[in-house]
Amino acid sequence: MERGNLDLAYQWSQGRIGGAGWVTGLATSSGGGGRIYARTDVGGAYRWYGESQEWKQMIRADRVPGALGSDYVVESIAVSHSDPDTVYLATGDDAPPGNGELSRTGWILVSRDGGASWVRSRRPFHISGNGAFRQRSERLAVSPTDPNLVLFGSRREGLWRSSDGGLNWEQVPESEVPAGVQRSEEASPGISFVSFDPEDASVAYAGVSGDSVYRSSNGGQSWTSVGPQLAEEFGAFEGTVVDGLLFVSMNGLDGAAVGSLQRYDPERGRWSDITPESDRTEWSVAVQPTQPDHLIAMDSSGSNGSVWRSTNGGRTWTQPEISTRSPDIGWIDASDIFTWLSVGRVLFDPVDPDQIWFAEGMGVWTARSVFSGDQLELVVTSRGIEESIVSDLLAVGTSSPVSAIADRQGFLHENLDQYPRLPLVDDTFAGGTDVDYSGGDPTVVAWVGAEYQRYWDDKRESRGAISRDGGASFSRFENLSPQQFGGNIAVSAGDADNLVWQPSYYLSAWEYTDKPKSTFVTTDGGINWTELPDVGGYRRYHRLMWWFTRTALAADRFEPHTFYLYDDEQHFLRSTDGGMNWEERPFSPPCTEANECHIFGEIAGSPTEPGVLWASAGTAGLFHSGDAGATPWIRSPGIESVVAYGFGAAVEQSGPAVIYLYGRQTGDQANGYFRSIDDGLTWELIGRHPLGNYLNVTSITGDLRIPGRVYVGTSGGGFLYGDPVGSDAR
């Protein structure tokens, strides 16, 4: 539990979802009886504990100095073979520079005690742990005999070497090792892998995208190219060295060029093509440490038709029939995840030569007896990993909590300490962006989402559904337009068949820019929809799919057919006829791009006080109105900025709903978790970094059934829940 300088001590727990995010890399060491570490693109880094058969998070506020949210965005991981407690991470979330200066907000983190504590490098780097080319390869490599000698291959700043355990770094001249392919407005692969020969510490390799592979014979002090010459659309990835042989996956960088698997023999100075007969653009290969002729290869997926194995060094390949099993996390067995299985990395176990570990888009899997028989069973081994992005949470008076989750729809959480049994709506791949309920009938819950993996495709299938039993079962909305894409949903208080949907649009300077979306209204529970090209002449309501904290739309919790919208140009509108017609109100919350309201602004009706609305405006604070903007909105004292807020059951039966808020109190330097039991007049600090978690917060809400209970959705660590110490809820 957190105590410290809190106004009210809370007891916190991790809600169970299980995996649900991309584990992009693995690192193993045969030392210490075999050590396995994993990295993720948004959820930190984990260590495997074989005794308890679970993973444990290594990135915590009480372990990492100068905690930064981007510490959870891990681009590379490496472990020392001579000292398996020495672990290196490259962390950071830098964007492409475009026409501007190169940002350097990433760091190398170093642990000497197996992840129990960390120190930072003395210089920052440009690191993009959630960018393209983040999977499979490792850009960090540790000498097999000297845990202080480490190499780092960056995306945009060339190759670096440290001889003091990652504190200080010296760049290898680009005349020796070039920086690789550079793209100003897209993620760049740059140096695409580095590795040491585990049996000869003097030998190291570096893959340079669009160039070739380079070799060092003196521990990384000098380098020469060993080929092959790569076209600009290719990169050399992974770079596993076994028995002196280098195995490399030559992958297309543009998603179109056909990739290959290559083996380099330094004694003969010869490259050999060992690719299975296939035209795939991406490859990953695992080499058995004791028998380099035994190989497991995958393309971009680990499903049927995408896995090969060879026992003769790649001269011939066979394809086993793949099956999957999830003994602990039920919802995975009930999902269509088998059709995806995006490859993060596949490696052999450091101790058991007949077992592989497979890092994948929803967690980690293992397989045993991988060269026996015609079958290969992948078993989910993700207990302890919580990497979901929780875009929204609600806990109303008649049901278990309901979540909306990026990539995997969401869940009904019947038992917070057990993994969900089923996905929320159906078994398909789709991300949830919002959930809402009817104030007049809380058993009615609506969910909207998007096919994230096809955000650029106008033919993508729109995703939305409605439940009339508190989230236990859902019916898909009908007759949807491709424009109904993510964003916010609101359900009328007095007529649960009346819903308004404000979709999001995709805005990115680096990838794809969409147009603002219309507003959609249904009066028959989502069977038919009316499209409103604009509301009040405005359209900038929800500007980016990934800004889950943005809630531009709300239904009144008491008045039937009444809805509210506010944009980021200080326009606030109300509809009293079910969303068909809207009027602009005299006064709006001060929602602007300058105060980050376009990202963090949220509007909601009080669940206990008729006529009362609340709205946050990012760094401008929290506001409320008792007359729907007929007079100026009133700012809540003491709160300087708001990331997210929500409501829970009143502490006293006749009192107002408790407001839970993640943001910054006036005079504070850091965000915290607060609650107010007096309509925002005063605030109690209830947490800073619960369970050591310092991920960005995407949602926060109380529970309208359980006084004192609060739920916190994070941007890569699932959700937490807390109760006051000594609460009857525990």
XYZ file of C-alpha atoms in Angstrom, residues 99-395:
297
model
C 11.806 19.085 -40.732
C 12.739 19.847 -37.140
C 15.611 18.951 -34.854
C 16.259 15.390 -33.765
C 14.772 14.774 -30.323
C 16.767 12.801 -27.778
C 14.531 11.818 -24.870
C 15.555 8.162 -24.630
C 17.981 6.590 -22.189
C 19.946 3.427 -21.559
C 18.896 1.929 -18.210
C 21.295 -0.437 -16.434
C 20.557 -2.901 -13.637
C 23.134 -4.900 -11.680
C 20.629 -6.847 -9.589
C 18.280 -8.478 -12.069
C 15.935 -5.519 -12.384
C 15.569 -4.649 -8.697
C 17.193 -1.222 -9.253
C 18.357 0.850 -12.221
C 20.698 3.691 -13.164
C 20.553 5.902 -16.253
C 23.187 6.524 -18.868
C 24.832 9.931 -18.694
C 23.652 10.972 -22.144
C 20.280 10.693 -23.886
C 19.630 9.104 -27.273
C 16.952 9.199 -29.950
C 14.998 6.015 -29.156
C 11.618 4.933 -30.570
C 10.482 1.869 -28.666
C 6.965 2.065 -30.105
C 8.003 2.876 -33.673
C 8.206 0.647 -36.727
C 11.013 -1.967 -36.700
C 10.765 -2.266 -32.920
C 10.309 -6.054 -32.909
C 12.648 -9.034 -33.318
C 16.085 -7.403 -33.337
C 18.065 -6.207 -30.354
C 20.013 -2.985 -30.665
C 21.874 -3.711 -27.415
C 24.499 -6.432 -26.962
C 26.722 -7.284 -23.984
C 30.140 -8.900 -24.187
C 29.905 -12.553 -23.092
C 32.886 -12.128 -20.744
C 32.694 -8.491 -19.643
C 29.304 -7.288 -18.357
C 30.522 -3.678 -18.600
C 31.218 -3.801 -22.341
C 28.041 -3.064 -24.277
C 27.124 -1.962 -27.811
C 24.114 0.094 -28.841
C 22.939 0.408 -32.439
C 20.731 3.494 -32.719
C 18.126 4.369 -35.311
C 19.550 7.764 -36.273
C 22.856 8.311 -34.466
C 24.961 5.367 -35.582
C 26.735 2.723 -33.508
C 27.894 3.332 -29.928
C 30.178 1.514 -27.484
C 30.434 1.676 -23.697
C 33.142 0.074 -21.581
C 31.896 1.261 -18.174
C 28.544 -0.457 -17.928
C 26.496 1.929 -20.034
C 27.172 5.139 -18.156
C 29.375 6.789 -20.788
C 29.310 6.150 -24.514
C 31.654 6.638 -27.444
C 30.375 6.708 -31.017
C 31.933 4.430 -33.610
C 32.912 6.684 -36.536
C 30.348 6.574 -39.319
C 33.240 6.131 -41.724
C 33.562 2.647 -40.193
C 29.886 1.832 -39.559
C 27.280 4.016 -41.336
C 24.067 5.095 -39.612
C 21.827 3.170 -42.026
C 18.601 4.148 -43.769
C 17.226 7.496 -42.523
C 13.675 8.706 -43.131
C 12.766 12.141 -41.818
C 9.009 11.606 -41.541
C 8.925 7.879 -40.807
C 10.520 5.563 -38.296
C 14.040 4.661 -39.425
C 15.665 1.271 -38.850
C 19.221 2.669 -38.794
C 21.485 0.132 -37.078
C 19.080 -2.786 -37.085
C 20.921 -5.249 -34.811
C 24.086 -5.728 -32.766
C 25.354 -8.999 -31.309
C 28.428 -10.666 -29.828
C 29.670 -14.167 -30.497
C 28.867 -15.880 -27.147
C 31.972 -18.089 -27.463
C 34.436 -15.435 -28.659
C 34.119 -12.057 -26.939
C 36.374 -10.395 -29.519
C 33.784 -10.951 -32.283
C 30.780 -8.691 -32.699
C 28.370 -7.918 -35.546
C 26.180 -4.964 -36.486
C 23.478 -4.881 -39.140
C 23.123 -1.618 -41.048
C 19.862 -1.127 -42.933
C 20.240 -0.376 -46.616
C 23.950 -1.192 -46.421
C 25.438 -4.463 -45.116
C 26.558 -6.369 -42.033
C 29.721 -5.214 -40.237
C 32.092 -7.345 -38.154
C 34.525 -6.512 -35.381
C 37.315 -8.821 -34.259
C 38.462 -6.692 -31.322
C 35.396 -6.266 -29.145
C 33.828 -3.465 -31.146
C 36.841 -1.140 -31.356
C 37.071 -1.321 -35.156
C 34.764 -2.654 -37.874
C 34.731 -3.869 -41.465
C 31.898 -4.778 -43.815
C 31.393 -8.476 -44.518
C 28.460 -7.977 -46.910
C 26.077 -8.690 -48.389
C 25.344 -5.380 -50.091
C 21.731 -4.457 -49.287
C 19.398 -2.298 -51.327
C 17.803 0.632 -49.505
C 14.530 -1.249 -49.041
C 16.199 -4.037 -47.003
C 17.515 -4.345 -43.484
C 19.520 -7.038 -41.684
C 17.805 -8.083 -38.450
C 18.292 -10.351 -35.405
C 21.911 -11.475 -35.933
C 22.133 -14.634 -33.822
C 25.614 -16.184 -33.472
C 25.886 -19.910 -32.724
C 29.044 -22.015 -33.130
C 30.708 -19.091 -34.884
C 27.970 -18.840 -37.547
C 25.871 -15.696 -37.930
C 22.163 -16.075 -38.732
C 20.407 -12.999 -40.096
C 16.905 -12.251 -41.321
C 17.028 -9.905 -44.313
C 13.647 -8.205 -44.187
C 11.953 -5.766 -46.501
C 11.512 -2.318 -44.993
C 8.559 -1.301 -47.127
C 6.261 -4.269 -46.532
C 6.605 -5.358 -50.170
C 10.157 -6.587 -50.830
C 10.646 -10.342 -50.386
C 12.809 -11.151 -47.380
C 15.221 -14.000 -46.742
C 17.166 -15.926 -44.099
C 20.945 -15.825 -44.475
C 23.812 -17.607 -42.724
C 27.324 -16.182 -42.660
C 30.391 -18.378 -42.165
C 33.325 -16.083 -41.192
C 35.957 -18.792 -41.753
C 34.943 -19.067 -45.407
C 33.749 -15.490 -45.751
C 30.601 -16.842 -47.368
C 26.881 -16.074 -47.124
C 24.324 -18.851 -47.696
C 20.631 -18.422 -48.403
C 18.657 -20.769 -46.120
C 15.190 -19.317 -46.713
C 12.192 -21.676 -46.792
C 10.362 -21.722 -50.107
C 8.195 -18.676 -49.542
C 7.812 -15.094 -50.710
C 7.321 -13.537 -47.260
C 8.638 -10.034 -46.597
C 9.632 -10.610 -42.960
C 11.404 -13.419 -41.162
C 12.480 -14.407 -37.682
C 14.761 -17.332 -36.905
C 15.715 -19.137 -33.700
C 18.890 -21.221 -33.594
C 19.313 -24.017 -31.071
C 22.379 -23.018 -28.990
C 23.814 -26.527 -28.859
C 22.975 -27.588 -32.428
C 23.179 -24.773 -34.993
C 21.615 -27.038 -37.645
C 18.344 -27.024 -35.684
C 16.301 -23.967 -36.664
C 12.806 -22.596 -36.115
C 11.694 -19.905 -38.581
C 8.606 -17.729 -38.625
C 7.439 -15.006 -40.954
C 5.427 -12.082 -39.573
C 3.063 -14.519 -37.819
C 3.291 -17.633 -35.690
C 0.113 -19.257 -36.983
C -0.458 -22.167 -39.357
C 1.437 -21.837 -42.621
C 3.880 -19.361 -41.069
C 6.168 -21.625 -39.028
C 9.011 -23.773 -40.406
C 11.615 -26.030 -38.819
C 14.854 -27.498 -40.070
C 17.310 -30.040 -38.647
C 19.927 -29.657 -41.381
C 20.881 -26.003 -41.185
C 18.156 -24.780 -43.506
C 18.820 -27.015 -46.496
C 15.287 -28.381 -46.132
C 12.311 -27.270 -44.094
C 9.062 -28.792 -42.849
C 5.967 -27.079 -41.508
C 4.303 -28.409 -38.364
C 0.609 -27.985 -37.704
C 0.209 -25.221 -35.122
C -2.257 -25.308 -32.251
C -2.648 -22.951 -29.299
C -3.716 -23.272 -25.695
C -4.183 -20.750 -22.898
C -4.506 -22.616 -19.586
C -4.534 -19.508 -17.369
C -6.010 -16.641 -19.405
C -9.417 -17.753 -20.663
C -10.245 -14.889 -23.009
C -7.264 -15.697 -25.245
C -8.686 -19.143 -26.024
C -11.985 -17.418 -26.861
C -10.376 -14.922 -29.278
C -9.356 -14.997 -32.932
C -5.800 -14.298 -31.812
C -4.634 -17.428 -33.673
C -5.217 -15.616 -36.972
C -2.683 -12.928 -35.959
C 0.138 -14.055 -33.641
C 2.404 -11.148 -34.599
C 6.048 -12.095 -34.113
C 8.081 -10.165 -31.569
C 10.971 -12.643 -31.229
C 11.418 -16.398 -31.052
C 14.334 -17.841 -29.035
C 15.344 -21.192 -27.628
C 15.269 -21.695 -23.888
C 18.749 -21.069 -22.446
C 18.711 -24.396 -20.579
C 16.214 -26.687 -22.316
C 17.304 -27.058 -25.975
C 13.951 -28.519 -26.970
C 11.821 -25.544 -25.841
C 11.202 -22.209 -27.527
C 9.919 -18.891 -26.188
C 7.788 -16.825 -28.521
C 7.205 -13.104 -27.843
C 4.011 -12.062 -29.598
C 1.402 -9.341 -29.997
C -0.693 -10.462 -27.017
C 2.004 -11.828 -24.693
C 4.536 -14.665 -24.458
C 4.093 -18.277 -25.552
C 6.194 -21.402 -25.137
C 6.414 -24.676 -27.045
C 8.133 -27.907 -26.058
C 9.453 -30.840 -28.079
C 9.635 -28.498 -31.035
C 11.319 -31.000 -33.380
C 9.132 -33.986 -32.527
C 6.047 -35.109 -34.431
C 3.841 -33.196 -36.842
C 2.313 -30.893 -34.229
C 3.635 -27.821 -32.458
C 1.528 -26.528 -29.580
C 2.001 -22.906 -28.513
C 1.014 -22.393 -24.876
C 0.314 -18.939 -23.452
C 2.946 -18.227 -20.782
C 1.964 -14.661 -19.874
C 0.961 -14.902 -16.249
C 2.068 -11.654 -14.587
C 2.282 -9.607 -17.799
C -0.245 -6.772 -17.910
C 0.274 -4.658 -21.009
C -3.180 -3.609 -22.113
C -4.046 0.026 -22.792
C -7.308 0.632 -20.962
C -9.105 3.351 -22.875
C -12.185 3.507 -20.628
C -13.735 1.976 -17.517
C -17.177 2.085 -15.972
C -18.594 0.550 -12.808
